[in-house]
């Protein structure tokens, strides 16, 4: 993907994925319903994204921010999903499903075409960019020490996300799920600006989290290709590689478990659209 598109990392579509081991608009408390029609020009003030307005009995568990280029069509998709997800509460013992909460990404619900992964290529597809929301949430969940049940990395690496720490989604089959194993409710708060997305979690932290990321290995060169048609997205080309991430959970300094997330990124071909 050439130019700006080469660095967006906003992906959705039909993925062939390597398995793993185990501010924004005013707050809307919506549970998987169609986003409201109208402008998304409202913005959450910076202090809202930082957690102002959290419940009296809630404590900050974690927060994570990713960034994007303002003004592109995919920003609309990010904002729609963010507004649905904001304010969602996961009760103790319950499993959160990104697809169940956010719902279908269709034109009738306001989503627009944007770059999305189809195999080893990028094409324009309705809902492209939604993975920025799932990946930002993944990193907040990762930092909070919550129980990650199902996640898949993208087939191609995008520098907006931490290497090996991401969650690709495609409705309805490819999902990101995690379980609230803290014994207390966990609330999701989402704030966005014209160029960034922040997901914060509030509740009662159970574990301390330490993480480690390996060096890249198994480097693979990229090739070239030609695309045609209005769905073609030019690509600059990027090498493929493998990487491992470990997350260690500790309780009062005692190691509870160590998890490994293994990711294999495919080479991204250099594509010229004609």
XYZ file of C-alpha atoms in Angstrom, residues 169-273:
105
model
C -12.167 -9.030 13.269
C -14.596 -9.746 10.432
C -18.329 -10.131 11.012
C -19.637 -12.666 11.825
C -16.929 -15.337 11.859
C -13.666 -13.735 12.954
C -14.123 -12.426 16.491
C -12.147 -11.067 19.443
C -13.357 -12.356 22.802
C -12.190 -12.029 26.403
C -13.607 -13.016 29.785
C -14.012 -10.830 32.834
C -12.284 -12.981 35.447
C -11.847 -10.204 38.041
C -14.968 -10.844 40.125
C -16.128 -7.249 39.526
C -17.789 -5.428 36.598
C -15.477 -4.025 33.920
C -16.581 -0.906 32.058
C -15.234 0.052 28.629
C -14.743 3.724 27.855
C -13.822 4.838 24.329
C -12.705 8.311 23.309
C -11.559 9.560 19.926
C -10.121 12.684 18.358
C -9.596 13.512 14.691
C -6.384 11.455 14.741
C -6.490 9.029 17.674
C -8.546 6.385 19.444
C -8.272 5.596 23.170
C -9.823 2.636 24.995
C -9.814 2.680 28.799
C -11.022 -0.045 31.163
C -12.406 0.529 34.649
C -12.975 -2.023 37.392
C -10.839 -3.942 39.888
C -7.512 -5.204 38.588
C -6.710 -8.791 39.554
C -3.178 -9.240 38.217
C -0.022 -7.274 37.648
C 1.124 -7.611 34.014
C 4.600 -7.895 32.574
C 5.280 -8.420 28.884
C 8.178 -9.157 26.580
C 8.466 -9.098 22.785
C 11.021 -11.062 20.763
C 13.080 -9.740 17.905
C 11.707 -10.289 14.412
C 12.761 -13.588 12.855
C 11.986 -15.680 9.766
C 12.185 -12.582 7.550
C 10.626 -13.026 4.083
C 11.072 -10.665 1.118
C 8.098 -9.161 -0.689
C 7.211 -9.350 -4.366
C 5.351 -7.102 -6.780
C 1.938 -7.183 -8.373
C -0.604 -5.225 -10.420
C -4.200 -4.546 -9.454
C -7.144 -3.340 -11.500
C -10.565 -1.977 -10.765
C -11.992 0.527 -8.320
C -11.409 -1.780 -5.345
C -7.642 -1.864 -5.896
C -5.487 -0.296 -3.175
C -1.850 0.533 -4.045
C 0.734 -0.964 -1.673
C 4.355 0.032 -1.093
C 5.579 -3.455 -0.141
C 6.778 -4.698 3.230
C 8.763 -7.760 4.353
C 7.072 -10.568 6.258
C 8.345 -11.853 9.596
C 7.545 -13.859 12.706
C 7.395 -12.514 16.236
C 6.533 -13.750 19.729
C 4.990 -11.864 22.649
C 4.852 -13.180 26.197
C 2.489 -11.917 28.889
C 3.180 -12.829 32.500
C 0.423 -12.414 35.108
C 1.448 -11.931 38.732
C -0.574 -11.933 41.948
C 1.194 -10.079 44.771
C 4.506 -10.705 43.013
C 3.865 -14.417 42.474
C 3.684 -15.679 38.895
C 0.243 -17.090 38.096
C 0.785 -17.928 34.425
C 2.808 -17.005 31.368
C 1.144 -16.779 27.961
C 2.679 -16.781 24.501
C 1.229 -14.994 21.456
C 2.879 -16.129 18.238
C 2.311 -14.162 15.029
C 3.437 -14.743 11.448
C 3.104 -11.705 9.203
C 3.006 -12.322 5.468
C 5.072 -10.213 3.071
C 3.075 -7.322 1.652
C 3.559 -7.152 -2.119
C 4.284 -3.881 -3.865
C 1.069 -3.263 -5.826
C 0.422 -0.783 -8.608
C -3.201 -0.054 -9.487
